[in-house]
Amino acid sequence: AVVSTQSTGTEDGTDPTHFISLDSPDYTDSEFRPWMDICYVEATEPTPCEDGQIVMYPVNADTYLAQDGLIHGSDSYMYVGNSGWDGYTRALVDFDISGVDSTMALVTPDTSVYLRMWYDGPEMGKPYNDPKQMDRQLVAHTVLTQWDESTATNKISTVSGSNKVSWSEPMMGAGDDYSEDVESSVIISESEGPQDVWFNLTSLFSEWLNETQGDLGVVIKDSLHESIPGYFLKFGSNDNSDETMRPYFWICQEKPTCEPEDGEPMYIEDTKGCVSVANHTLNYCVAKNGPCPDDESVVDLDGYMYGVTAMWDEFH
């Protein structure tokens, strides 16, 4: 069967001079039957946090290094890749591990911590002949050199007083300024549009938490086509006016224990006036027990906060 699209006339009222014939799905030669070409990319997202609680932690600092030698720590976007005359770029993202409770436990040892970055699409730098958008494999490496978003450039990592501290080589040196080991990788295909991008940093985060690895963040770079001109990959930074575009750490952590288990009854004398007589909205747990931080005469209950806002009675 052949489907013909015929019209009794054209838009200007004249008789048509050509017709278009389209083969139907029943055509004898399968090569000429209509078909649809669908290109899709498998998304990598965090494993569902079913046995814990999800906490999103903001990043401490971010910037990107470019061949222009400028400081980009307060820019609204970060760029990774290569765009012709502008050369290649790399992004730096830092996390302050001191803001995390040292007793915090991850639900799983390999899929509990992800760096989420908002990919805002490709962007061309300076005009370039025949720019090509291509698949780019982004990788995250552990940073080994101290850096500061307010001073970092392609040559300078930080400034100490009047002294400028340089990277081991321009754009950071492998093995010196960042580890050559890949912590996580993500492929962004040329046809992909804006979306969340997730880097699994569970292993590295555990090292930060256990103080077996210095917390200096990660560098995100293109490991596939960094030297090939094309388009930059554009990511929202921590200074973006749209909070939904800012990077953050997605962490699936164990829920806190809210009540002591098998604890013996004990009295705590409120000699410092810590207990409030007013009503208060409490935090995640029903209430927190604990003495004043400067009262050394009482025993602190393990895992519970100082500064009591509520006390249990004999009926608990």
mmCIF file of C-alpha atoms in Angstrom:
data_model
loop_
_atom_site.group_PDB
_atom_site.id
_atom_site.type_symbol
_atom_site.label_atom_id
_atom_site.label_comp_id
_atom_site.label_asym_id
_atom_site.label_seq_id
_atom_site.Cartn_x
_atom_site.Cartn_y
_atom_site.Cartn_z
ATOM 1 C CA ALA A 1 0.000 0.000 0.000
ATOM 2 C CA VAL A 2 1.161 3.507 -0.766
ATOM 3 C CA VAL A 3 -0.118 6.605 0.986
ATOM 4 C CA SER A 4 -0.364 9.683 -1.228
ATOM 5 C CA THR A 5 -0.852 13.187 0.100
ATOM 6 C CA GLN A 6 -2.870 15.022 -2.534
ATOM 7 C CA SER A 7 -4.535 18.364 -2.413
ATOM 8 C CA THR A 8 -7.189 19.962 -4.558
ATOM 9 C CA GLY A 9 -5.122 23.120 -4.671
ATOM 10 C CA THR A 10 -2.295 25.107 -3.191
ATOM 11 C CA GLU A 11 -2.314 28.004 -0.748
ATOM 12 C CA ASP A 12 -2.448 30.565 -3.568
ATOM 13 C CA GLY A 13 -5.284 28.675 -5.305
ATOM 14 C CA THR A 14 -3.288 27.264 -8.236
ATOM 15 C CA ASP A 15 -3.297 23.592 -9.156
ATOM 16 C CA PRO A 16 -0.548 21.482 -7.545
ATOM 17 C CA THR A 17 2.355 20.384 -9.751
ATOM 18 C CA HIS A 18 3.841 17.681 -7.490
ATOM 19 C CA PHE A 19 2.599 15.040 -5.088
ATOM 20 C CA ILE A 20 4.410 13.264 -2.230
ATOM 21 C CA SER A 21 4.020 9.501 -1.926
ATOM 22 C CA LEU A 22 4.854 7.835 1.412
ATOM 23 C CA ASP A 23 5.241 4.103 1.911
ATOM 24 C CA SER A 24 2.979 2.627 4.596
ATOM 25 C CA PRO A 25 3.911 0.097 7.332
ATOM 26 C CA ASP A 26 2.403 -2.600 5.074
ATOM 27 C CA TYR A 27 4.774 -1.976 2.175
ATOM 28 C CA THR A 28 6.335 -5.202 0.888
ATOM 29 C CA ASP A 29 9.916 -3.970 1.179
ATOM 30 C CA SER A 30 10.577 -3.407 4.901
ATOM 31 C CA GLU A 31 13.517 -1.117 4.121
ATOM 32 C CA PHE A 32 11.135 1.573 2.897
ATOM 33 C CA ARG A 33 8.562 1.347 5.675
ATOM 34 C CA PRO A 34 8.282 4.397 7.954
ATOM 35 C CA TRP A 35 10.255 4.247 11.175
ATOM 36 C CA MET A 36 11.251 6.504 14.047
ATOM 37 C CA ASP A 37 14.782 7.134 15.234
ATOM 38 C CA ILE A 38 14.866 7.787 19.003
ATOM 39 C CA CYS A 39 18.105 8.798 20.708
ATOM 40 C CA TYR A 40 18.118 8.502 24.491
ATOM 41 C CA VAL A 41 20.764 8.497 27.189
ATOM 42 C CA GLU A 42 20.499 6.383 30.303
ATOM 43 C CA ALA A 43 20.363 8.675 33.321
ATOM 44 C CA THR A 44 22.494 7.976 36.380
ATOM 45 C CA GLU A 45 20.781 9.165 39.520
ATOM 46 C CA PRO A 46 21.269 8.458 43.222
ATOM 47 C CA THR A 47 20.119 5.122 44.560
ATOM 48 C CA PRO A 48 16.808 5.622 46.412
ATOM 49 C CA CYS A 49 17.414 6.397 50.085
ATOM 50 C CA GLU A 50 14.857 4.006 51.570
ATOM 51 C CA ASP A 51 16.467 3.168 54.905
ATOM 52 C CA GLY A 52 17.796 6.584 55.869
ATOM 53 C CA GLN A 53 17.158 10.291 55.527
ATOM 54 C CA ILE A 54 18.276 12.532 52.656
ATOM 55 C CA VAL A 55 20.192 15.662 53.625
ATOM 56 C CA MET A 56 21.375 18.215 51.073
ATOM 57 C CA TYR A 57 24.550 20.078 52.027
ATOM 58 C CA PRO A 58 25.604 23.215 50.119
ATOM 59 C CA VAL A 59 29.109 23.350 48.679
ATOM 60 C CA ASN A 60 31.688 25.514 50.387
ATOM 61 C CA ALA A 61 33.266 27.056 47.281
ATOM 62 C CA ASP A 62 33.472 26.634 43.511
ATOM 63 C CA THR A 63 35.103 28.192 40.483
ATOM 64 C CA TYR A 64 36.447 27.252 37.083
ATOM 65 C CA LEU A 65 39.909 27.575 35.574
ATOM 66 C CA ALA A 66 40.214 29.065 32.082
ATOM 67 C CA GLN A 67 43.036 30.059 29.751
ATOM 68 C CA ASP A 68 42.116 33.740 30.169
ATOM 69 C CA GLY A 69 43.953 33.904 33.505
ATOM 70 C CA LEU A 70 40.996 35.581 35.219
ATOM 71 C CA ILE A 71 39.373 34.789 38.583
ATOM 72 C CA HIS A 72 35.925 33.173 38.143
ATOM 73 C CA GLY A 73 35.049 32.381 41.759
ATOM 74 C CA SER A 74 32.052 34.731 41.830
ATOM 75 C CA ASP A 75 30.689 33.892 38.369
ATOM 76 C CA SER A 76 27.142 32.578 38.051
ATOM 77 C CA TYR A 77 28.232 29.637 35.895
ATOM 78 C CA MET A 78 31.128 27.216 35.596
ATOM 79 C CA TYR A 79 32.389 25.832 32.290
ATOM 80 C CA VAL A 80 33.989 22.497 31.464
ATOM 81 C CA GLY A 81 35.298 21.391 28.066
ATOM 82 C CA ASN A 82 36.847 23.170 25.118
ATOM 83 C CA SER A 83 35.487 25.908 22.872
ATOM 84 C CA GLY A 84 38.071 26.751 20.232
ATOM 85 C CA TRP A 85 39.971 29.958 20.761
ATOM 86 C CA ASP A 86 39.073 30.008 24.468
ATOM 87 C CA GLY A 87 40.843 26.692 25.046
ATOM 88 C CA TYR A 88 39.820 24.109 27.637
ATOM 89 C CA THR A 89 38.385 24.761 31.101
ATOM 90 C CA ARG A 90 38.024 22.824 34.353
ATOM 91 C CA ALA A 91 35.706 23.275 37.344
ATOM 92 C CA LEU A 92 36.621 23.121 41.026
ATOM 93 C CA VAL A 93 34.095 22.300 43.762
ATOM 94 C CA ASP A 94 34.875 22.227 47.486
ATOM 95 C CA PHE A 95 32.927 20.861 50.453
ATOM 96 C CA ASP A 96 33.453 21.817 54.102
ATOM 97 C CA ILE A 97 33.485 18.509 55.962
ATOM 98 C CA SER A 98 33.662 20.331 59.311
ATOM 99 C CA GLY A 99 29.975 21.153 58.934
ATOM 100 C CA VAL A 100 29.041 17.478 59.157
ATOM 101 C CA ASP A 101 28.433 15.714 62.467
ATOM 102 C CA SER A 102 31.396 13.397 63.032
ATOM 103 C CA THR A 103 29.021 10.693 64.306
ATOM 104 C CA MET A 104 26.985 10.750 61.104
ATOM 105 C CA ALA A 105 26.812 7.338 59.408
ATOM 106 C CA LEU A 106 26.102 6.607 55.744
ATOM 107 C CA VAL A 107 23.380 4.093 54.892
ATOM 108 C CA THR A 108 25.460 2.282 52.254
ATOM 109 C CA PRO A 109 29.249 2.315 51.745
ATOM 110 C CA ASP A 110 29.155 2.927 48.000
ATOM 111 C CA THR A 111 25.975 4.802 46.955
ATOM 112 C CA SER A 112 25.251 7.327 49.708
ATOM 113 C CA VAL A 113 26.958 10.563 48.627
ATOM 114 C CA TYR A 114 26.534 12.358 45.304
ATOM 115 C CA LEU A 115 27.670 15.748 44.069
ATOM 116 C CA ARG A 116 24.739 17.167 42.156
ATOM 117 C CA MET A 117 25.467 19.796 39.496
ATOM 118 C CA TRP A 118 22.959 21.513 37.235
ATOM 119 C CA TYR A 119 23.912 21.206 33.557
ATOM 120 C CA ASP A 120 22.457 24.214 31.743
ATOM 121 C CA GLY A 121 23.366 23.074 28.230
ATOM 122 C CA PRO A 122 26.240 23.709 25.791
ATOM 123 C CA GLU A 123 27.642 27.156 25.089
ATOM 124 C CA MET A 124 30.129 28.336 22.485
ATOM 125 C CA GLY A 125 32.986 30.626 23.521
ATOM 126 C CA LYS A 126 34.674 32.944 21.058
ATOM 127 C CA PRO A 127 33.511 32.515 17.428
ATOM 128 C CA TYR A 128 35.192 29.505 15.911
ATOM 129 C CA ASN A 129 35.096 27.961 12.445
ATOM 130 C CA ASP A 130 32.848 24.906 12.301
ATOM 131 C CA PRO A 131 32.450 24.306 16.056
ATOM 132 C CA LYS A 132 31.346 20.785 16.927
ATOM 133 C CA GLN A 133 29.321 19.645 19.878
ATOM 134 C CA MET A 134 30.357 16.146 20.898
ATOM 135 C CA ASP A 135 30.036 13.573 23.616
ATOM 136 C CA ARG A 136 32.122 14.563 26.603
ATOM 137 C CA GLN A 137 33.076 12.291 29.478
ATOM 138 C CA LEU A 138 33.428 14.298 32.657
ATOM 139 C CA VAL A 139 35.518 12.884 35.480
ATOM 140 C CA ALA A 140 35.992 13.959 39.097
ATOM 141 C CA HIS A 141 39.459 13.856 40.669
ATOM 142 C CA THR A 142 40.462 14.540 44.266
ATOM 143 C CA VAL A 143 42.204 17.905 44.659
ATOM 144 C CA LEU A 144 45.559 17.730 46.474
ATOM 145 C CA THR A 145 46.525 21.419 46.522
ATOM 146 C CA GLN A 146 44.956 24.128 48.664
ATOM 147 C CA TRP A 147 42.948 26.609 46.592
ATOM 148 C CA ASP A 148 40.737 29.648 47.105
ATOM 149 C CA GLU A 149 37.817 30.570 44.860
ATOM 150 C CA SER A 150 38.535 34.276 45.352
ATOM 151 C CA THR A 151 42.086 34.035 43.969
ATOM 152 C CA ALA A 152 42.346 30.844 41.884
ATOM 153 C CA THR A 153 43.211 31.179 38.175
ATOM 154 C CA ASN A 154 44.711 28.870 35.586
ATOM 155 C CA LYS A 155 48.163 29.536 37.133
ATOM 156 C CA ILE A 156 47.479 30.555 40.752
ATOM 157 C CA SER A 157 45.867 28.261 43.346
ATOM 158 C CA THR A 158 45.722 30.714 46.252
ATOM 159 C CA VAL A 159 47.349 33.813 47.725
ATOM 160 C CA SER A 160 49.097 33.894 51.098
ATOM 161 C CA GLY A 161 49.716 37.461 52.191
ATOM 162 C CA SER A 162 51.595 39.062 49.310
ATOM 163 C CA ASN A 163 52.741 35.686 47.942
ATOM 164 C CA LYS A 164 50.961 34.021 45.069
ATOM 165 C CA VAL A 165 50.967 30.233 45.314
ATOM 166 C CA SER A 166 51.096 28.563 41.900
ATOM 167 C CA TRP A 167 49.752 25.269 40.692
ATOM 168 C CA SER A 168 52.498 22.777 39.864
ATOM 169 C CA GLU A 169 51.734 23.613 36.221
ATOM 170 C CA PRO A 170 49.100 25.765 34.452
ATOM 171 C CA MET A 171 45.546 24.359 34.754
ATOM 172 C CA MET A 172 46.695 22.025 37.575
ATOM 173 C CA GLY A 173 49.171 19.195 37.333
ATOM 174 C CA ALA A 174 48.088 15.556 37.446
ATOM 175 C CA GLY A 175 49.556 13.725 40.420
ATOM 176 C CA ASP A 176 50.614 16.975 42.118
ATOM 177 C CA ASP A 177 47.557 19.241 42.219
ATOM 178 C CA TYR A 178 44.988 16.487 41.799
ATOM 179 C CA SER A 179 44.980 12.723 42.095
ATOM 180 C CA GLU A 180 45.168 10.783 38.848
ATOM 181 C CA ASP A 181 42.593 8.326 40.204
ATOM 182 C CA VAL A 182 39.064 8.911 38.893
ATOM 183 C CA GLU A 183 36.487 9.149 41.692
ATOM 184 C CA SER A 184 33.439 9.294 39.403
ATOM 185 C CA SER A 185 32.583 9.827 35.738
ATOM 186 C CA VAL A 186 29.569 11.061 33.777
ATOM 187 C CA ILE A 187 28.978 11.140 30.012
ATOM 188 C CA ILE A 188 27.055 14.076 28.552
ATOM 189 C CA SER A 189 26.073 13.399 24.945
ATOM 190 C CA GLU A 190 25.941 16.105 22.298
ATOM 191 C CA SER A 191 22.138 15.863 22.062
ATOM 192 C CA GLU A 192 21.437 16.266 25.783
ATOM 193 C CA GLY A 193 19.762 19.360 27.181
ATOM 194 C CA PRO A 194 19.611 20.891 30.677
ATOM 195 C CA GLN A 195 19.453 18.328 33.471
ATOM 196 C CA ASP A 196 20.827 17.242 36.839
ATOM 197 C CA VAL A 197 24.262 15.610 36.684
ATOM 198 C CA TRP A 198 25.318 13.311 39.533
ATOM 199 C CA PHE A 199 28.861 12.358 40.564
ATOM 200 C CA ASN A 200 29.080 9.469 43.024
ATOM 201 C CA LEU A 201 31.637 10.592 45.643
ATOM 202 C CA THR A 202 30.709 8.187 48.445
ATOM 203 C CA SER A 203 34.163 6.658 48.785
ATOM 204 C CA LEU A 204 35.941 10.021 48.767
ATOM 205 C CA PHE A 205 33.444 11.517 51.227
ATOM 206 C CA SER A 206 34.081 8.636 53.637
ATOM 207 C CA GLU A 207 37.796 9.388 53.461
ATOM 208 C CA TRP A 208 37.097 13.047 54.236
ATOM 209 C CA LEU A 209 34.860 12.069 57.136
ATOM 210 C CA ASN A 210 37.449 9.653 58.545
ATOM 211 C CA GLU A 211 40.236 12.187 57.970
ATOM 212 C CA THR A 212 42.205 9.761 55.818
ATOM 213 C CA GLN A 213 42.151 12.217 52.902
ATOM 214 C CA GLY A 214 42.461 16.011 52.992
ATOM 215 C CA ASP A 215 39.191 17.811 52.226
ATOM 216 C CA LEU A 216 40.160 20.054 49.303
ATOM 217 C CA GLY A 217 37.268 19.213 47.000
ATOM 218 C CA VAL A 218 37.271 17.812 43.474
ATOM 219 C CA VAL A 219 38.197 19.027 40.014
ATOM 220 C CA ILE A 220 35.792 18.236 37.159
ATOM 221 C CA LYS A 221 37.421 17.847 33.737
ATOM 222 C CA ASP A 222 36.762 16.365 30.311
ATOM 223 C CA SER A 223 38.708 13.117 29.963
ATOM 224 C CA LEU A 224 37.531 12.291 26.441
ATOM 225 C CA HIS A 225 37.904 15.375 24.243
ATOM 226 C CA GLU A 226 39.529 18.049 26.390
ATOM 227 C CA SER A 227 41.925 19.076 23.590
ATOM 228 C CA ILE A 228 39.262 19.075 20.842
ATOM 229 C CA PRO A 229 37.435 22.395 20.192
ATOM 230 C CA GLY A 230 33.665 22.379 20.370
ATOM 231 C CA TYR A 231 31.267 23.787 22.952
ATOM 232 C CA PHE A 232 31.659 24.393 26.653
ATOM 233 C CA LEU A 233 29.417 22.496 29.054
ATOM 234 C CA LYS A 234 27.727 25.100 31.257
ATOM 235 C CA PHE A 235 26.965 24.408 34.940
ATOM 236 C CA GLY A 236 25.283 26.533 37.603
ATOM 237 C CA SER A 237 27.649 27.766 40.309
ATOM 238 C CA ASN A 238 27.225 28.442 44.010
ATOM 239 C CA ASP A 239 26.853 32.146 43.159
ATOM 240 C CA ASN A 240 23.959 31.662 40.761
ATOM 241 C CA SER A 241 20.917 33.785 41.615
ATOM 242 C CA ASP A 242 18.720 30.735 40.983
ATOM 243 C CA GLU A 243 19.198 28.501 44.030
ATOM 244 C CA THR A 244 17.974 25.443 42.108
ATOM 245 C CA MET A 245 21.018 25.695 39.840
ATOM 246 C CA ARG A 246 23.571 25.696 42.643
ATOM 247 C CA PRO A 247 25.604 22.522 43.274
ATOM 248 C CA TYR A 248 25.089 20.558 46.471
ATOM 249 C CA PHE A 249 25.974 17.262 48.117
ATOM 250 C CA TRP A 250 23.114 14.739 48.280
ATOM 251 C CA ILE A 251 23.706 12.437 51.240
ATOM 252 C CA CYS A 252 21.705 9.416 52.352
ATOM 253 C CA GLN A 253 22.562 9.116 56.037
ATOM 254 C CA GLU A 254 21.244 7.065 58.899
ATOM 255 C CA LYS A 255 18.440 8.597 60.919
ATOM 256 C CA PRO A 256 19.485 9.872 64.352
ATOM 257 C CA THR A 257 18.491 7.926 67.458
ATOM 258 C CA CYS A 258 16.132 10.171 69.362
ATOM 259 C CA GLU A 259 15.866 8.418 72.708
ATOM 260 C CA PRO A 260 18.407 6.654 74.922
ATOM 261 C CA GLU A 261 18.017 2.907 74.961
ATOM 262 C CA ASP A 262 18.256 0.940 78.211
ATOM 263 C CA GLY A 263 19.508 4.018 80.034
ATOM 264 C CA GLU A 264 19.318 4.192 83.814
ATOM 265 C CA PRO A 265 17.206 7.064 85.273
ATOM 266 C CA MET A 266 19.336 9.998 86.380
ATOM 267 C CA TYR A 267 18.879 13.491 87.770
ATOM 268 C CA ILE A 268 20.521 16.561 86.269
ATOM 269 C CA GLU A 269 20.484 19.634 88.482
ATOM 270 C CA ASP A 270 19.870 22.794 86.485
ATOM 271 C CA THR A 271 22.319 25.060 88.305
ATOM 272 C CA LYS A 272 22.925 27.313 85.305
ATOM 273 C CA GLY A 273 19.341 27.976 84.298
ATOM 274 C CA CYS A 274 19.555 26.027 81.048
ATOM 275 C CA VAL A 275 16.019 24.706 81.135
ATOM 276 C CA SER A 276 13.557 27.088 79.532
ATOM 277 C CA VAL A 277 10.103 27.493 81.050
ATOM 278 C CA ALA A 278 8.683 28.637 77.700
ATOM 279 C CA ASN A 279 7.417 26.362 74.940
ATOM 280 C CA HIS A 280 9.775 25.728 72.044
ATOM 281 C CA THR A 281 9.595 24.033 68.664
ATOM 282 C CA LEU A 282 12.115 21.225 68.855
ATOM 283 C CA ASN A 283 14.219 19.728 66.093
ATOM 284 C CA TYR A 284 14.112 16.363 64.285
ATOM 285 C CA CYS A 285 13.959 14.411 67.544
ATOM 286 C CA VAL A 286 11.228 14.746 70.161
ATOM 287 C CA ALA A 287 13.645 16.396 72.577
ATOM 288 C CA LYS A 288 17.335 16.549 73.361
ATOM 289 C CA ASN A 289 18.853 15.893 76.779
ATOM 290 C CA GLY A 290 22.087 17.403 78.004
ATOM 291 C CA PRO A 291 23.646 19.857 80.476
ATOM 292 C CA CYS A 292 25.024 23.336 79.915
ATOM 293 C CA PRO A 293 28.287 23.333 77.965
ATOM 294 C CA ASP A 294 30.225 24.880 80.872
ATOM 295 C CA ASP A 295 28.776 22.691 83.604
ATOM 296 C CA GLU A 296 31.436 20.068 84.307
ATOM 297 C CA SER A 297 29.641 18.626 87.295
ATOM 298 C CA VAL A 298 27.093 16.731 85.227
ATOM 299 C CA VAL A 299 27.507 13.856 82.829
ATOM 300 C CA ASP A 300 26.852 14.411 79.144
ATOM 301 C CA LEU A 301 24.635 11.814 77.497
ATOM 302 C CA ASP A 302 26.409 10.387 74.466
ATOM 303 C CA GLY A 303 24.938 11.635 71.208
ATOM 304 C CA TYR A 304 22.718 14.292 72.779
ATOM 305 C CA MET A 305 22.992 18.050 72.547
ATOM 306 C CA TYR A 306 24.042 20.606 75.141
ATOM 307 C CA GLY A 307 21.534 23.279 76.122
ATOM 308 C CA VAL A 308 18.319 21.650 77.293
ATOM 309 C CA THR A 309 15.007 23.075 76.082
ATOM 310 C CA ALA A 310 12.842 20.307 77.544
ATOM 311 C CA MET A 311 13.127 17.751 80.323
ATOM 312 C CA TRP A 312 11.331 14.437 80.683
ATOM 313 C CA ASP A 313 9.097 13.777 83.664
ATOM 314 C CA GLU A 314 8.751 10.447 85.476
ATOM 315 C CA PHE A 315 6.303 9.269 82.774
ATOM 316 C CA HIS A 316 8.792 10.128 80.027
#
